[in-house]
Coordinates of C-alpha atoms and ligand atoms in Angstrom, one line a residue:
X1 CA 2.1 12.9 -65.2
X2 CA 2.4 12.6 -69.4
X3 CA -0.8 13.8 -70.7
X4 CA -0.2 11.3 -73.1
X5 CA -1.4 8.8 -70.6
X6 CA -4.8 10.5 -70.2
X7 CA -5.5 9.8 -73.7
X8 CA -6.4 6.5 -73.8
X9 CA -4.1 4.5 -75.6
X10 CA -1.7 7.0 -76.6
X11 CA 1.7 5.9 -76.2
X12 CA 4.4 6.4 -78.6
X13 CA 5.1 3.3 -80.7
X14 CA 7.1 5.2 -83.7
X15 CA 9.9 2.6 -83.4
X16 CA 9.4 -0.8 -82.5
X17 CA 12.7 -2.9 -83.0
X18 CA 12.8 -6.7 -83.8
X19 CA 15.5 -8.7 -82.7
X20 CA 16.0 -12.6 -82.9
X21 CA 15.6 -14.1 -79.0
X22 CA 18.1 -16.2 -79.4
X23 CA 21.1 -13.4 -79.8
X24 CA 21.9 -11.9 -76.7
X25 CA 24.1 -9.1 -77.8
X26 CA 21.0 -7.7 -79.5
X27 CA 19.0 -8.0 -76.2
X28 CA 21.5 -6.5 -74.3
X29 CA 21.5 -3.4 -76.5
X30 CA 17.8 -3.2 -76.9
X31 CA 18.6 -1.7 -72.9
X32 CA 20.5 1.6 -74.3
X33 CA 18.8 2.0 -77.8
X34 CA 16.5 5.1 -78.5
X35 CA 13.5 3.0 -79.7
X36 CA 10.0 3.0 -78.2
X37 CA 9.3 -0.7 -78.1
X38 CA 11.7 -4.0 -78.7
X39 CA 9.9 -6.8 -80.0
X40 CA 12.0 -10.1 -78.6
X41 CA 11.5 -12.9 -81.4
X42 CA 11.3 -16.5 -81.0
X43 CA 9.2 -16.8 -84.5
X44 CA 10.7 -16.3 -87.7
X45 CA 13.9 -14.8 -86.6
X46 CA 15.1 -18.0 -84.9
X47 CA 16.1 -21.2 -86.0
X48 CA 14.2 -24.3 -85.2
X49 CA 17.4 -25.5 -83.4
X50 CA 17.4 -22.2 -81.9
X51 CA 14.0 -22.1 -80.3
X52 CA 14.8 -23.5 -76.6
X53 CA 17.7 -21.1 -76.0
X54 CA 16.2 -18.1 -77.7
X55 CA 13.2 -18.8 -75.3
X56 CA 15.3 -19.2 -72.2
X57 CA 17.7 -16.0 -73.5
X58 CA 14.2 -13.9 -73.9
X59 CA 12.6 -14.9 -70.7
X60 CA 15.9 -14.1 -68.4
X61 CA 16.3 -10.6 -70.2
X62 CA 12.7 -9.8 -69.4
X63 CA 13.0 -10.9 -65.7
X64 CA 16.2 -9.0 -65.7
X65 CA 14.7 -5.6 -67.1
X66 CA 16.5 -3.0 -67.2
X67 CA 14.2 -1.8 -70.7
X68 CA 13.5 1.7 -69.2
X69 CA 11.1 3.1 -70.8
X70 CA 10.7 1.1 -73.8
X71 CA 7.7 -1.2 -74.2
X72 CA 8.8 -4.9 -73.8
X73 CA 7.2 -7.3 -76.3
X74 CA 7.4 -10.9 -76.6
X75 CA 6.9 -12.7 -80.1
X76 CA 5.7 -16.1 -79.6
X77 CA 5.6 -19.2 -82.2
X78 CA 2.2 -20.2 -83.0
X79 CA -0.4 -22.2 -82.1
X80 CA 0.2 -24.6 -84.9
X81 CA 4.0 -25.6 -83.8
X82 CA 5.3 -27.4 -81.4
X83 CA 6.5 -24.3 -79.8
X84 CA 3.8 -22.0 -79.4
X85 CA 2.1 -23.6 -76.3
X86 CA 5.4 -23.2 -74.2
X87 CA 5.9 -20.3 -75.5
X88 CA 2.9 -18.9 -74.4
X89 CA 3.5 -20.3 -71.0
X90 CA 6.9 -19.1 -70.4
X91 CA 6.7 -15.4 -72.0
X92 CA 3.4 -14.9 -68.8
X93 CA 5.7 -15.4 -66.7
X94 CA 8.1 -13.5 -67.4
X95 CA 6.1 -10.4 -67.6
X96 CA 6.5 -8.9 -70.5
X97 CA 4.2 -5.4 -71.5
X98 CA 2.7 -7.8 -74.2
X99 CA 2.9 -10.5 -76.0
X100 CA 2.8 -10.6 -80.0
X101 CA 0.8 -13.6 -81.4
X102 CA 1.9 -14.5 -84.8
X103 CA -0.8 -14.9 -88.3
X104 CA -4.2 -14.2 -87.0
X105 CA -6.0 -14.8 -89.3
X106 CA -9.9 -15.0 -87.8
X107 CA -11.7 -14.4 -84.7
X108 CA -11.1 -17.9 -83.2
X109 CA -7.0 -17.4 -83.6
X110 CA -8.1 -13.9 -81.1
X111 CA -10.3 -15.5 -78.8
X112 CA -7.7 -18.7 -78.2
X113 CA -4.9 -16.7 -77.4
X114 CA -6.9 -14.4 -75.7
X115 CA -8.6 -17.3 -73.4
X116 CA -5.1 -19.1 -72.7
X117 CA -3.9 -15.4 -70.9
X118 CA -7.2 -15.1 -69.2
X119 CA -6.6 -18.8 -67.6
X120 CA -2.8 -17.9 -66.6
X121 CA -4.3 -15.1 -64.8
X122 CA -2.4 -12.4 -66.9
X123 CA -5.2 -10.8 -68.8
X124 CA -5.0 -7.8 -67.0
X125 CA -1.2 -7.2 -66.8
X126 CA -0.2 -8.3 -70.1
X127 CA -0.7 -7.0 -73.4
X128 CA -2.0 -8.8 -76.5
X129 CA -0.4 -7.2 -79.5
X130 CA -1.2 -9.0 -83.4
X131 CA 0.2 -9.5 -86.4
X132 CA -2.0 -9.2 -89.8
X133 CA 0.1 -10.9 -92.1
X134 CA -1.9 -13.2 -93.9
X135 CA -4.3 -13.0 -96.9
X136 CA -7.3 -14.9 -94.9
X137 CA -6.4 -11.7 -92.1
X138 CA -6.8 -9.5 -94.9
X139 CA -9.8 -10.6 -95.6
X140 CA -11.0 -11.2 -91.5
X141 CA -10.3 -7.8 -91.2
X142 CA -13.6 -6.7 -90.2
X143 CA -14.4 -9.5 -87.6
X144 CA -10.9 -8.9 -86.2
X145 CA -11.5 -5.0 -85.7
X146 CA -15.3 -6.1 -84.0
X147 CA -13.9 -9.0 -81.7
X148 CA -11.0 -6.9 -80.6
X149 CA -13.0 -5.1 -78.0
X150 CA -14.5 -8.1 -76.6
X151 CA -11.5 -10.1 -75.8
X152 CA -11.0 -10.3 -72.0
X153 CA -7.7 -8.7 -72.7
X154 CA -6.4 -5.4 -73.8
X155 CA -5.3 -5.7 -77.2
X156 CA -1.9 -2.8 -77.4
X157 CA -1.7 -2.9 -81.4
X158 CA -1.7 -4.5 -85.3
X159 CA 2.2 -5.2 -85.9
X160 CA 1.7 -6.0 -90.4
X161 CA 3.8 -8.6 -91.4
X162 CA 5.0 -7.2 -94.8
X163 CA 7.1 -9.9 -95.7
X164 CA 4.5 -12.7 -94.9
X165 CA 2.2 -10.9 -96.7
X166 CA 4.2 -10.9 -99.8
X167 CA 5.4 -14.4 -99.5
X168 CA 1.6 -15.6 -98.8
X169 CA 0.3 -13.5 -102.0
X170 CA 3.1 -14.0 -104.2
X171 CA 3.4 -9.7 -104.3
X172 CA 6.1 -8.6 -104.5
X173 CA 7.6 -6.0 -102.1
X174 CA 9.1 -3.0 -104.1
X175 CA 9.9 0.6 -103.8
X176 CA 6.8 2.1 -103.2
X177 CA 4.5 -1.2 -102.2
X178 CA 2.0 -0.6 -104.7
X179 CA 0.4 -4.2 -104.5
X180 CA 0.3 -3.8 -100.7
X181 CA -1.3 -0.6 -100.4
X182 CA -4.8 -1.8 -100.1
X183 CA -3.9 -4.3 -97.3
X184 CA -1.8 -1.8 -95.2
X185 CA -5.1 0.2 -95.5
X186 CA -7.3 -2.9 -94.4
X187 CA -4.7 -3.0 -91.3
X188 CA -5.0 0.5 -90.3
X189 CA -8.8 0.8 -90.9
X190 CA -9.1 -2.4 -88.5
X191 CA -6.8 -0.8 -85.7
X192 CA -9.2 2.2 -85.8
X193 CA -12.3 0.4 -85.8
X194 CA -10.8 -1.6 -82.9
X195 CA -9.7 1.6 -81.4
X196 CA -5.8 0.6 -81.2
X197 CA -2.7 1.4 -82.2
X198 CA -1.2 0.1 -85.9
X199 CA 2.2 -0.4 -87.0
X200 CA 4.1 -0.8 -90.4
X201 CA 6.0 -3.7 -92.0
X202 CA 9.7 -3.9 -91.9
X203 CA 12.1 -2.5 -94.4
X204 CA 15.2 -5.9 -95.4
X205 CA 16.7 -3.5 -97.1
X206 CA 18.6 -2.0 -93.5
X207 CA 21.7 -0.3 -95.7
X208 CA 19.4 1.7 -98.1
X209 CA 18.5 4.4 -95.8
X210 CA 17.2 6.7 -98.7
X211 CA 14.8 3.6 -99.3
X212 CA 14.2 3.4 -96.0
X213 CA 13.4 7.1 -95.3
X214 CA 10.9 7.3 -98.6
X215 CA 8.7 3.8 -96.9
X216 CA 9.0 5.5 -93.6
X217 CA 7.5 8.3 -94.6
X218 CA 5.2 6.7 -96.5
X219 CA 3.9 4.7 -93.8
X220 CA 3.4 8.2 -91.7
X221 CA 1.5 9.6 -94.6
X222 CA -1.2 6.2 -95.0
X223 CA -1.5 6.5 -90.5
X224 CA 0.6 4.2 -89.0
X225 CA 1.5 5.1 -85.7
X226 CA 5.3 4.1 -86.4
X227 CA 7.4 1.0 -88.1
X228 CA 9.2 -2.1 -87.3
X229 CA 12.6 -2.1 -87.5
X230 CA 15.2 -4.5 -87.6
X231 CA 18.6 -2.6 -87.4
X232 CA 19.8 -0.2 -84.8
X233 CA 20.1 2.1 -87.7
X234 CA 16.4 2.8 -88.2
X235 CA 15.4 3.5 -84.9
X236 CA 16.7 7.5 -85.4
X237 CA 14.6 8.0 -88.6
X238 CA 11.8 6.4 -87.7
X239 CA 11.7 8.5 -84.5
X240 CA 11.8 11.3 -86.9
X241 CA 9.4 10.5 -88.8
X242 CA 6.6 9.6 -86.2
X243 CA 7.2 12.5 -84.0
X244 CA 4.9 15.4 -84.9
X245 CA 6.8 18.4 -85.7
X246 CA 7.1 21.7 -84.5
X247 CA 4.7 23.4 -86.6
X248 CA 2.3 20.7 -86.2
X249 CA 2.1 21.0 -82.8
X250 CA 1.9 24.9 -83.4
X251 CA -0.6 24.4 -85.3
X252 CA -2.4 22.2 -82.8
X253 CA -2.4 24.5 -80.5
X254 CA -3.4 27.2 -82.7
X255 CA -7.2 25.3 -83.5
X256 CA -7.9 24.7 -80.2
X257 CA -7.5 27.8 -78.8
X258 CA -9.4 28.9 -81.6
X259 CA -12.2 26.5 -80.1
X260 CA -11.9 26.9 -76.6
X261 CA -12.4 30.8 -77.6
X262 CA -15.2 32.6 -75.7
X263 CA -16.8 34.0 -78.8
X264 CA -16.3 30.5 -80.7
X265 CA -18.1 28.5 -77.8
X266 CA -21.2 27.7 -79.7
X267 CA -19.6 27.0 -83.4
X268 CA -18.6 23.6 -85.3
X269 CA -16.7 24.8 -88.2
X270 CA -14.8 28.3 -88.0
X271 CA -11.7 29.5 -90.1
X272 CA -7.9 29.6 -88.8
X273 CA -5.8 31.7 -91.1
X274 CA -6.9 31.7 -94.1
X275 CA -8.0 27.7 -93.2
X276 CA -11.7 25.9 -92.6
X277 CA -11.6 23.6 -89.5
X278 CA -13.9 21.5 -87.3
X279 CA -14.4 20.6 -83.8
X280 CA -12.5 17.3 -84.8
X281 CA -9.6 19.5 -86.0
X282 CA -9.4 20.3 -82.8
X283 CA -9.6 16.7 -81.5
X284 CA -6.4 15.5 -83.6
X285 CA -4.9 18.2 -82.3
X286 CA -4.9 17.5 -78.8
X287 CA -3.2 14.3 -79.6
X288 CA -0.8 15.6 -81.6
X289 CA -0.3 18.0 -78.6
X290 CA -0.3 15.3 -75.9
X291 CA 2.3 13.1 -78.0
X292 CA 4.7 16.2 -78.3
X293 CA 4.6 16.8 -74.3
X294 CA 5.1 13.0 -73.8
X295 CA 7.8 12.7 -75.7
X296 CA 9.5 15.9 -74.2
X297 CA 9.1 14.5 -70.9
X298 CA 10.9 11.9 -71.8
X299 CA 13.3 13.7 -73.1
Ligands
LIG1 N1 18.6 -5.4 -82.4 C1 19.6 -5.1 -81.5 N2 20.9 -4.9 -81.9 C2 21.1 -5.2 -83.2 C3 20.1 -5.6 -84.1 C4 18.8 -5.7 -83.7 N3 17.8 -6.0 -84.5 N4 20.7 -5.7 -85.4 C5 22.0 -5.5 -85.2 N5 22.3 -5.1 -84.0 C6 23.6 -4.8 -83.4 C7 24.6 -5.8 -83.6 O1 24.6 -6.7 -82.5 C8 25.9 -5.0 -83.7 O2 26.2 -4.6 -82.3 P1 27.7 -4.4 -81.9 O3 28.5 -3.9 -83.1 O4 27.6 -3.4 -80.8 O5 28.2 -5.7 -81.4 C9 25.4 -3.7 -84.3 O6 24.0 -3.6 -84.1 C10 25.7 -3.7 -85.8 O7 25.2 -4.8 -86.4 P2 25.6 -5.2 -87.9 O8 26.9 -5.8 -87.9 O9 25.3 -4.0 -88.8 O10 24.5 -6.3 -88.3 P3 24.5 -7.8 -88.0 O11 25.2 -8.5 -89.2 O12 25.1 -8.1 -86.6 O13 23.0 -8.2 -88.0 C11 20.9 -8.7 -89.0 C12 22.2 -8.0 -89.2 C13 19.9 -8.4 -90.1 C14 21.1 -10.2 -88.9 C15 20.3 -8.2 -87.6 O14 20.2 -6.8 -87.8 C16 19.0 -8.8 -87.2 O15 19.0 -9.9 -86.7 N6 17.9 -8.0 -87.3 C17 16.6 -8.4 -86.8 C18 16.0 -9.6 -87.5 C19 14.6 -10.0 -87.0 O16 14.4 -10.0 -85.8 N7 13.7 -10.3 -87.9 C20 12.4 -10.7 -87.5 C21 11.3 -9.8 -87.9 S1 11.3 -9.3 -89.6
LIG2 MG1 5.8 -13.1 -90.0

């Protein structure tokens, strides 16, 4: 079994690719790319003249499968359209691993999508995932984090919506994101609070992959557990990126042997080379530990 999985939670999300629902080549490919979740779009990415066909498209490729391992996620319209309702409806039953509800932006937006799967029956097979992409979630943040747990579905992870968030605050979204640094913080405090998983905005920019690499790595460095991508190109960076590395793990390993030591048994802080570290050291390291040995499982 991946010890991953007795971790609660921990699955790998480094690379989570977009891709409009209403172009099938792209969900045809999502089958054979290297990413760790597809998010199948039938929000911003498709056309209003689009919506019917990219619903149909999305619902048949689900039913089909063939998604291996990769987490399967549906993006419905919202609530507000005249699309999200049948959205909703078709995307349960199709069975995806979760279903991505659009600008949350309160408790209430939770609880009605949350409510609506309960009464298809799906709460416990299907995944809610959210985006934070509005200033009013900014602001909700901490009564999204606190409602989270008390939805009566299991709630996967934050996707940010980056380029909602700038259009919404007039900010502008530039090479290193200054304006947006407090909000990306907001969104990865609330995923902790809540316990789940939290991942970063897209990059447009899908040619600039120096661009790309520095945000990437940025996003790693404030604790995203991975990015959304929208071009087949990313997925390898981002992979990259959100994997721990090799002397990471080593290092993991190193702190909780230290702890599990005989003659360290009854200590909370102790010294590894040179280095203070605490029992919770050795906590984050037996994630970082369990994530490597997934992900070399899977190969
Ligand atoms: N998912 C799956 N496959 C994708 C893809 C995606 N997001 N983006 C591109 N591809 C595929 C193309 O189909 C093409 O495949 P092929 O050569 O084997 O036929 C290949 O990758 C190269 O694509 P390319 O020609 O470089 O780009 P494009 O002009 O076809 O598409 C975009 C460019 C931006 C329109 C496209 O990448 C896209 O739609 N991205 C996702 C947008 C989205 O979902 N946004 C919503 C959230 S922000
Ligand atoms: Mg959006």
């Amino acid at each position: 079994m991946c010890k991953a999985k007795a971790i609660k939670n921990l699955k790998p999300r480094r690379s989570v690719l977009y891709m409009p629902g209403s172009n099938a080549r792209a969900l045809e490919k999502g089958r054979s790319l290297p990413c760790d979740a597809l998010i199948l779009d039938l929000e911003d990415a498709v056309a209003p003249e689009q919506k019917q066909t990219a619903r149909q498209l999305v619902c048949q490729a689900v039913q089909e499968g063939g998604y291996g391992y990769r987490e399967v996620v549906i993006r419905i319209n919202g609530f507000d359209t005249e699309w999200g309702l049948d959205d909703l409806e078709a995307a349960t039953k199709a069975k995806p691993h979760a279903i991505l509800m659009p600008k949350v932006s309160s408790a209430n937006d939770l609880w009605k999508v949350a409510e609506l799967m309960e009464k298809q029956g799906v709460s416990g097979e299907i995944d809610l995932w959210i985006m934070m992409e509005t200033p009013k979630a900014i602001l909700a943040a901490k009564e999204i984090a606190e409602t989270i747990p008390h939805l009566p579905c299991n709630v996967g992870a934050i996707v940010i919506g980056t380029n909602d968030l700038a259009k919404e605050t007039g900010a502008k979204l530039v090479e290193g994101r200054q304006a947006f640094l407090p909000w990306l913080m907001s969104c990865v405090a609330t995923a902790r609070v809540a316990k789940i998983d939290v991942i970063d905005g897209v990059y447009n920019d899908f040619s600039n992959s120096e661009g790309f690499l520095k945000e990437t790595e940025q996003g790693a460095l404030l604790g995203m557990n991975g990015k959304t991508l929208i071009h087949p190109k990313q997925i390898a960076v981002s992979n990259d990126v959100f994997s721990p590395n090799q002397e990471e793990v080593e290092w993991a390993k190193k702190v909780i042997a230290a702890f599990n030591a005989e003659e360290n048994k009854g200590k909370g802080a102790l010294q590894v080379e040179g280095k203070m570290v605490e029992r919770l050291h050795a906590e984050q390291g037996e994630k970082v530990v369990a994530m490597a040995e997934c992900l070399l499982e899977r190969g």
